[in-house]
Amino acid sequence: MGTNVDAATTEGTGSALIEKNPKIVFVLGGPGSGKGTQCANIVEHFGYTHLSAGDLLRAEVQTGSENGTMIEKMMSEGVIVPSEVTIKLLEKAIMGNENDKFLIDGFPRNDENRVAFESLTGIEPEFILFFDCSEDEMEKRLLTRNQGRKDDNIDTIRKRFKVFAESSLNVINYYNSKGKVKKIDASKPAEEVFEAVKAVFAPLS
């Protein structure tokens, strides 16, 4: 199960999360690396629950709550939502689910997210599933997919690559130094990528 870190630093639901002691896998990769497709495969084949930090924030906005209004304002202004807000939403989703195995997709985005998650929850991830893909390949995928996303234009895509390289790679390097990164070559066709993913998850099931 998950690895407990200094329980004394946790507050609120953190203690409840330690009691539940969920198995958490952070899923990271650049825009267009195929995280969503592979998370769906892992859910289907290995019984994990998939939590997307971005989806949880957007869902909170839709509730019209005071918290949701604040999140919407920050997102519209291009301001990063505080780690504590995202972590509380993740905690709520984990505690409200009977499963004890979770994929957390697109989080932590930076070192501050990572430190805050471990400090506030008292939980370390089992490992990081890192979908490694070249920017050329990701760019090609994003420009050809038809999802109607406004941010799938060349300038925005390259800005997103830059943010990922400057922030998320630090998180990957940190966990790699602890031997906790499972790197997947995500440049291959989706079926081949999932074969590599299965090799990571099959021994755990």
PDB file of C-alpha atoms in Angstrom:
ATOM      1  CA  MET A   1       0.000   0.000   0.000  1.00  0.00           C
ATOM      2  CA  GLY A   2       1.013   3.659   0.142  1.00  0.00           C
ATOM      3  CA  THR A   3       4.008   4.812   2.073  1.00  0.00           C
ATOM      4  CA  ASN A   4       3.322   6.964   5.117  1.00  0.00           C
ATOM      5  CA  VAL A   5       5.405  10.071   5.608  1.00  0.00           C
ATOM      6  CA  ASP A   6       5.551  12.139   8.790  1.00  0.00           C
ATOM      7  CA  ALA A   7       1.995  11.798  10.052  1.00  0.00           C
ATOM      8  CA  ALA A   8       2.494  14.624  12.539  1.00  0.00           C
ATOM      9  CA  THR A   9       2.475  17.175   9.697  1.00  0.00           C
ATOM     10  CA  THR A  10      -0.996  16.203   8.479  1.00  0.00           C
ATOM     11  CA  GLU A  11      -4.234  17.932   9.329  1.00  0.00           C
ATOM     12  CA  GLY A  12      -7.931  17.412   8.624  1.00  0.00           C
ATOM     13  CA  THR A  13      -8.588  14.584   6.175  1.00  0.00           C
ATOM     14  CA  GLY A  14      -4.886  13.767   6.020  1.00  0.00           C
ATOM     15  CA  SER A  15      -5.182  11.491   9.055  1.00  0.00           C
ATOM     16  CA  ALA A  16      -8.182   9.733   7.487  1.00  0.00           C
ATOM     17  CA  LEU A  17      -6.202   9.242   4.292  1.00  0.00           C
ATOM     18  CA  ILE A  18      -3.343   7.654   6.238  1.00  0.00           C
ATOM     19  CA  GLU A  19      -5.868   5.316   7.844  1.00  0.00           C
ATOM     20  CA  LYS A  20      -7.187   4.315   4.424  1.00  0.00           C
ATOM     21  CA  ASN A  21      -3.584   4.055   3.174  1.00  0.00           C
ATOM     22  CA  PRO A  22      -4.450   4.047  -0.548  1.00  0.00           C
ATOM     23  CA  LYS A  23      -2.107   2.845  -3.273  1.00  0.00           C
ATOM     24  CA  ILE A  24      -1.408   5.959  -5.344  1.00  0.00           C
ATOM     25  CA  VAL A  25       0.333   6.184  -8.716  1.00  0.00           C
ATOM     26  CA  PHE A  26       1.105   9.616 -10.163  1.00  0.00           C
ATOM     27  CA  VAL A  27       0.728   9.643 -13.960  1.00  0.00           C
ATOM     28  CA  LEU A  28       2.859  12.244 -15.727  1.00  0.00           C
ATOM     29  CA  GLY A  29       3.699  13.011 -19.315  1.00  0.00           C
ATOM     30  CA  GLY A  30       3.639  15.943 -21.712  1.00  0.00           C
ATOM     31  CA  PRO A  31       0.492  17.120 -23.517  1.00  0.00           C
ATOM     32  CA  GLY A  32      -0.327  14.530 -26.174  1.00  0.00           C
ATOM     33  CA  SER A  33       1.738  11.739 -24.593  1.00  0.00           C
ATOM     34  CA  GLY A  34      -1.357   9.513 -24.372  1.00  0.00           C
ATOM     35  CA  LYS A  35      -1.913   9.560 -20.597  1.00  0.00           C
ATOM     36  CA  GLY A  36      -5.702   9.581 -20.868  1.00  0.00           C
ATOM     37  CA  THR A  37      -5.855   6.604 -23.224  1.00  0.00           C
ATOM     38  CA  GLN A  38      -3.507   4.523 -21.097  1.00  0.00           C
ATOM     39  CA  CYS A  39      -5.220   5.468 -17.809  1.00  0.00           C
ATOM     40  CA  ALA A  40      -8.490   4.152 -19.289  1.00  0.00           C
ATOM     41  CA  ASN A  41      -6.715   0.885 -20.147  1.00  0.00           C
ATOM     42  CA  ILE A  42      -5.268   0.564 -16.626  1.00  0.00           C
ATOM     43  CA  VAL A  43      -8.698   1.177 -15.080  1.00  0.00           C
ATOM     44  CA  GLU A  44     -10.249  -1.514 -17.280  1.00  0.00           C
ATOM     45  CA  HIS A  45      -7.535  -4.149 -16.852  1.00  0.00           C
ATOM     46  CA  PHE A  46      -6.175  -3.536 -13.357  1.00  0.00           C
ATOM     47  CA  GLY A  47      -9.098  -2.024 -11.416  1.00  0.00           C
ATOM     48  CA  TYR A  48      -7.607   1.353 -10.522  1.00  0.00           C
ATOM     49  CA  THR A  49      -9.740   4.487 -10.135  1.00  0.00           C
ATOM     50  CA  HIS A  50      -8.605   7.331 -12.410  1.00  0.00           C
ATOM     51  CA  LEU A  51      -8.554  10.821 -10.896  1.00  0.00           C
ATOM     52  CA  SER A  52      -7.672  13.811 -13.065  1.00  0.00           C
ATOM     53  CA  ALA A  53      -6.726  16.915 -11.078  1.00  0.00           C
ATOM     54  CA  GLY A  54      -7.963  19.140 -13.913  1.00  0.00           C
ATOM     55  CA  ASP A  55     -11.309  17.316 -14.141  1.00  0.00           C
ATOM     56  CA  LEU A  56     -11.843  17.620 -10.381  1.00  0.00           C
ATOM     57  CA  LEU A  57     -11.198  21.368 -10.511  1.00  0.00           C
ATOM     58  CA  ARG A  58     -13.576  21.799 -13.456  1.00  0.00           C
ATOM     59  CA  ALA A  59     -16.235  19.691 -11.700  1.00  0.00           C
ATOM     60  CA  GLU A  60     -15.937  21.881  -8.596  1.00  0.00           C
ATOM     61  CA  VAL A  61     -16.457  24.982 -10.766  1.00  0.00           C
ATOM     62  CA  GLN A  62     -19.663  23.406 -12.154  1.00  0.00           C
ATOM     63  CA  THR A  63     -21.114  23.047  -8.633  1.00  0.00           C
ATOM     64  CA  GLY A  64     -21.312  26.830  -8.328  1.00  0.00           C
ATOM     65  CA  SER A  65     -19.942  26.613  -4.773  1.00  0.00           C
ATOM     66  CA  GLU A  66     -17.895  29.386  -3.205  1.00  0.00           C
ATOM     67  CA  ASN A  67     -14.811  27.231  -3.707  1.00  0.00           C
ATOM     68  CA  GLY A  68     -15.804  26.621  -7.346  1.00  0.00           C
ATOM     69  CA  THR A  69     -16.276  30.329  -8.001  1.00  0.00           C
ATOM     70  CA  MET A  70     -12.805  31.040  -6.607  1.00  0.00           C
ATOM     71  CA  ILE A  71     -11.274  28.283  -8.765  1.00  0.00           C
ATOM     72  CA  GLU A  72     -13.034  29.575 -11.896  1.00  0.00           C
ATOM     73  CA  LYS A  73     -11.772  33.116 -11.270  1.00  0.00           C
ATOM     74  CA  MET A  74      -8.186  31.906 -10.829  1.00  0.00           C
ATOM     75  CA  MET A  75      -8.314  29.691 -13.912  1.00  0.00           C
ATOM     76  CA  SER A  76      -9.778  32.482 -16.050  1.00  0.00           C
ATOM     77  CA  GLU A  77      -6.981  34.798 -14.891  1.00  0.00           C
ATOM     78  CA  GLY A  78      -4.356  32.192 -15.740  1.00  0.00           C
ATOM     79  CA  VAL A  79      -3.349  31.886 -12.087  1.00  0.00           C
ATOM     80  CA  ILE A  80      -2.332  28.453 -10.779  1.00  0.00           C
ATOM     81  CA  VAL A  81      -4.870  27.135  -8.267  1.00  0.00           C
ATOM     82  CA  PRO A  82      -3.198  26.710  -4.828  1.00  0.00           C
ATOM     83  CA  SER A  83      -1.901  23.186  -4.137  1.00  0.00           C
ATOM     84  CA  GLU A  84      -4.042  22.927  -1.014  1.00  0.00           C
ATOM     85  CA  VAL A  85      -7.250  23.386  -3.027  1.00  0.00           C
ATOM     86  CA  THR A  86      -6.392  20.678  -5.556  1.00  0.00           C
ATOM     87  CA  ILE A  87      -5.157  18.303  -2.833  1.00  0.00           C
ATOM     88  CA  LYS A  88      -8.385  18.709  -0.807  1.00  0.00           C
ATOM     89  CA  LEU A  89     -10.394  17.780  -3.920  1.00  0.00           C
ATOM     90  CA  LEU A  90      -8.177  14.745  -4.494  1.00  0.00           C
ATOM     91  CA  GLU A  91      -8.530  13.695  -0.840  1.00  0.00           C
ATOM     92  CA  LYS A  92     -12.308  14.060  -1.007  1.00  0.00           C
ATOM     93  CA  ALA A  93     -12.456  11.916  -4.157  1.00  0.00           C
ATOM     94  CA  ILE A  94     -10.214   9.222  -2.640  1.00  0.00           C
ATOM     95  CA  MET A  95     -12.083   9.083   0.663  1.00  0.00           C
ATOM     96  CA  GLY A  96     -15.433   8.970  -1.125  1.00  0.00           C
ATOM     97  CA  ASN A  97     -14.416   5.936  -3.190  1.00  0.00           C
ATOM     98  CA  GLU A  98     -14.373   2.369  -1.892  1.00  0.00           C
ATOM     99  CA  ASN A  99     -11.392   1.498  -4.072  1.00  0.00           C
ATOM    100  CA  ASP A 100      -7.889   1.667  -2.581  1.00  0.00           C
ATOM    101  CA  LYS A 101      -5.961   1.955  -5.880  1.00  0.00           C
ATOM    102  CA  PHE A 102      -5.785   5.328  -7.625  1.00  0.00           C
ATOM    103  CA  LEU A 103      -4.158   6.845 -10.691  1.00  0.00           C
ATOM    104  CA  ILE A 104      -3.668  10.592 -10.197  1.00  0.00           C
ATOM    105  CA  ASP A 105      -3.287  12.094 -13.649  1.00  0.00           C
ATOM    106  CA  GLY A 106      -1.530  15.407 -14.319  1.00  0.00           C
ATOM    107  CA  PHE A 107      -0.476  16.001 -10.711  1.00  0.00           C
ATOM    108  CA  PRO A 108       1.867  17.030  -9.157  1.00  0.00           C
ATOM    109  CA  ARG A 109       2.625  19.666 -11.775  1.00  0.00           C
ATOM    110  CA  ASN A 110       5.653  21.056  -9.939  1.00  0.00           C
ATOM    111  CA  ASP A 111       7.841  20.625  -6.858  1.00  0.00           C
ATOM    112  CA  GLU A 112       5.536  22.786  -4.734  1.00  0.00           C
ATOM    113  CA  ASN A 113       2.581  20.486  -5.573  1.00  0.00           C
ATOM    114  CA  ARG A 114       4.670  17.442  -4.693  1.00  0.00           C
ATOM    115  CA  VAL A 115       5.858  18.766  -1.332  1.00  0.00           C
ATOM    116  CA  ALA A 116       2.363  19.965  -0.404  1.00  0.00           C
ATOM    117  CA  PHE A 117       0.760  16.617  -1.304  1.00  0.00           C
ATOM    118  CA  GLU A 118       3.120  14.571   0.844  1.00  0.00           C
ATOM    119  CA  SER A 119       2.969  17.081   3.689  1.00  0.00           C
ATOM    120  CA  LEU A 120      -0.827  17.503   3.738  1.00  0.00           C
ATOM    121  CA  THR A 121      -1.808  13.876   3.122  1.00  0.00           C
ATOM    122  CA  GLY A 122       1.025  11.986   4.792  1.00  0.00           C
ATOM    123  CA  ILE A 123       1.122   9.697   1.738  1.00  0.00           C
ATOM    124  CA  GLU A 124       3.860   9.057  -0.818  1.00  0.00           C
ATOM    125  CA  PRO A 125       3.064   7.589  -4.238  1.00  0.00           C
ATOM    126  CA  GLU A 126       3.902   3.945  -4.921  1.00  0.00           C
ATOM    127  CA  PHE A 127       5.631   5.095  -8.100  1.00  0.00           C
ATOM    128  CA  ILE A 128       5.429   7.578 -10.980  1.00  0.00           C
ATOM    129  CA  LEU A 129       4.227   6.333 -14.353  1.00  0.00           C
ATOM    130  CA  PHE A 130       6.020   8.626 -16.804  1.00  0.00           C
ATOM    131  CA  PHE A 131       4.952   8.621 -20.454  1.00  0.00           C
ATOM    132  CA  ASP A 132       8.064   9.782 -22.265  1.00  0.00           C
ATOM    133  CA  CYS A 133       7.392  11.155 -25.752  1.00  0.00           C
ATOM    134  CA  SER A 134       9.242  13.566 -28.050  1.00  0.00           C
ATOM    135  CA  GLU A 135       7.808  17.051 -28.515  1.00  0.00           C
ATOM    136  CA  ASP A 136       7.626  16.471 -32.292  1.00  0.00           C
ATOM    137  CA  GLU A 137       5.423  13.414 -31.830  1.00  0.00           C
ATOM    138  CA  MET A 138       3.223  15.060 -29.182  1.00  0.00           C
ATOM    139  CA  GLU A 139       2.821  18.156 -31.372  1.00  0.00           C
ATOM    140  CA  LYS A 140       1.773  16.003 -34.324  1.00  0.00           C
ATOM    141  CA  ARG A 141      -0.819  14.173 -32.202  1.00  0.00           C
ATOM    142  CA  LEU A 142      -2.268  17.340 -30.696  1.00  0.00           C
ATOM    143  CA  LEU A 143      -2.618  19.053 -34.064  1.00  0.00           C
ATOM    144  CA  THR A 144      -4.337  16.064 -35.673  1.00  0.00           C
ATOM    145  CA  ARG A 145      -6.722  15.024 -32.878  1.00  0.00           C
ATOM    146  CA  ASN A 146     -10.262  16.274 -33.221  1.00  0.00           C
ATOM    147  CA  GLN A 147     -11.415  17.036 -29.699  1.00  0.00           C
ATOM    148  CA  GLY A 148     -12.434  20.619 -30.277  1.00  0.00           C
ATOM    149  CA  ARG A 149      -9.991  21.903 -27.679  1.00  0.00           C
ATOM    150  CA  LYS A 150      -9.263  25.592 -28.022  1.00  0.00           C
ATOM    151  CA  ASP A 151      -5.741  25.091 -26.679  1.00  0.00           C
ATOM    152  CA  ASP A 152      -4.729  22.738 -29.521  1.00  0.00           C
ATOM    153  CA  ASN A 153      -3.025  25.384 -31.645  1.00  0.00           C
ATOM    154  CA  ILE A 154       0.695  25.512 -32.320  1.00  0.00           C
ATOM    155  CA  ASP A 155       1.575  28.488 -30.085  1.00  0.00           C
ATOM    156  CA  THR A 156      -0.422  27.242 -27.094  1.00  0.00           C
ATOM    157  CA  ILE A 157       0.883  23.715 -27.533  1.00  0.00           C
ATOM    158  CA  ARG A 158       4.503  24.899 -27.433  1.00  0.00           C
ATOM    159  CA  LYS A 159       3.797  26.982 -24.324  1.00  0.00           C
ATOM    160  CA  ARG A 160       2.347  23.867 -22.655  1.00  0.00           C
ATOM    161  CA  PHE A 161       5.468  21.892 -23.598  1.00  0.00           C
ATOM    162  CA  LYS A 162       7.622  24.622 -22.045  1.00  0.00           C
ATOM    163  CA  VAL A 163       5.611  24.600 -18.795  1.00  0.00           C
ATOM    164  CA  PHE A 164       5.871  20.807 -18.620  1.00  0.00           C
ATOM    165  CA  ALA A 165       9.626  20.837 -19.239  1.00  0.00           C
ATOM    166  CA  GLU A 166      10.256  23.579 -16.672  1.00  0.00           C
ATOM    167  CA  SER A 167       7.995  22.242 -13.909  1.00  0.00           C
ATOM    168  CA  SER A 168       6.953  18.604 -14.148  1.00  0.00           C
ATOM    169  CA  LEU A 169      10.372  17.282 -15.166  1.00  0.00           C
ATOM    170  CA  ASN A 170      11.703  18.424 -11.772  1.00  0.00           C
ATOM    171  CA  VAL A 171       9.098  16.201 -10.109  1.00  0.00           C
ATOM    172  CA  ILE A 172      10.109  13.258 -12.313  1.00  0.00           C
ATOM    173  CA  ASN A 173      13.797  13.810 -11.570  1.00  0.00           C
ATOM    174  CA  TYR A 174      13.088  13.941  -7.813  1.00  0.00           C
ATOM    175  CA  TYR A 175      11.214  10.634  -7.780  1.00  0.00           C
ATOM    176  CA  ASN A 176      13.732   9.094 -10.181  1.00  0.00           C
ATOM    177  CA  SER A 177      16.443   9.796  -7.588  1.00  0.00           C
ATOM    178  CA  LYS A 178      14.342   7.688  -5.175  1.00  0.00           C
ATOM    179  CA  GLY A 179      13.970   4.849  -7.685  1.00  0.00           C
ATOM    180  CA  LYS A 180      10.234   5.492  -8.045  1.00  0.00           C
ATOM    181  CA  VAL A 181       9.878   6.298 -11.767  1.00  0.00           C
ATOM    182  CA  LYS A 182       8.581   3.741 -14.292  1.00  0.00           C
ATOM    183  CA  LYS A 183       9.367   5.275 -17.680  1.00  0.00           C
ATOM    184  CA  ILE A 184       7.282   4.209 -20.679  1.00  0.00           C
ATOM    185  CA  ASP A 185       8.249   4.936 -24.306  1.00  0.00           C
ATOM    186  CA  ALA A 186       5.014   6.660 -25.322  1.00  0.00           C
ATOM    187  CA  SER A 187       6.064   7.431 -28.901  1.00  0.00           C
ATOM    188  CA  LYS A 188       4.909   4.001 -30.098  1.00  0.00           C
ATOM    189  CA  PRO A 189       1.339   3.058 -31.168  1.00  0.00           C
ATOM    190  CA  ALA A 190      -1.121   2.915 -28.247  1.00  0.00           C
ATOM    191  CA  GLU A 191      -1.341  -0.895 -28.303  1.00  0.00           C
ATOM    192  CA  GLU A 192       2.436  -1.249 -27.952  1.00  0.00           C
ATOM    193  CA  VAL A 193       2.531   1.376 -25.211  1.00  0.00           C
ATOM    194  CA  PHE A 194      -0.068  -0.574 -23.238  1.00  0.00           C
ATOM    195  CA  GLU A 195       2.018  -3.744 -23.496  1.00  0.00           C
ATOM    196  CA  ALA A 196       4.798  -1.842 -21.675  1.00  0.00           C
ATOM    197  CA  VAL A 197       2.267  -0.525 -19.158  1.00  0.00           C
ATOM    198  CA  LYS A 198       0.988  -4.056 -18.496  1.00  0.00           C
ATOM    199  CA  ALA A 199       4.541  -5.170 -17.720  1.00  0.00           C
ATOM    200  CA  VAL A 200       4.588  -2.556 -14.929  1.00  0.00           C
ATOM    201  CA  PHE A 201       1.148  -3.293 -13.429  1.00  0.00           C
ATOM    202  CA  ALA A 202       0.756  -7.068 -13.913  1.00  0.00           C
ATOM    203  CA  PRO A 203       3.203  -8.003 -11.087  1.00  0.00           C
ATOM    204  CA  LEU A 204       1.232  -5.748  -8.703  1.00  0.00           C
ATOM    205  CA  SER A 205      -2.190  -7.268  -9.340  1.00  0.00           C
TER     206      SER A 205
END
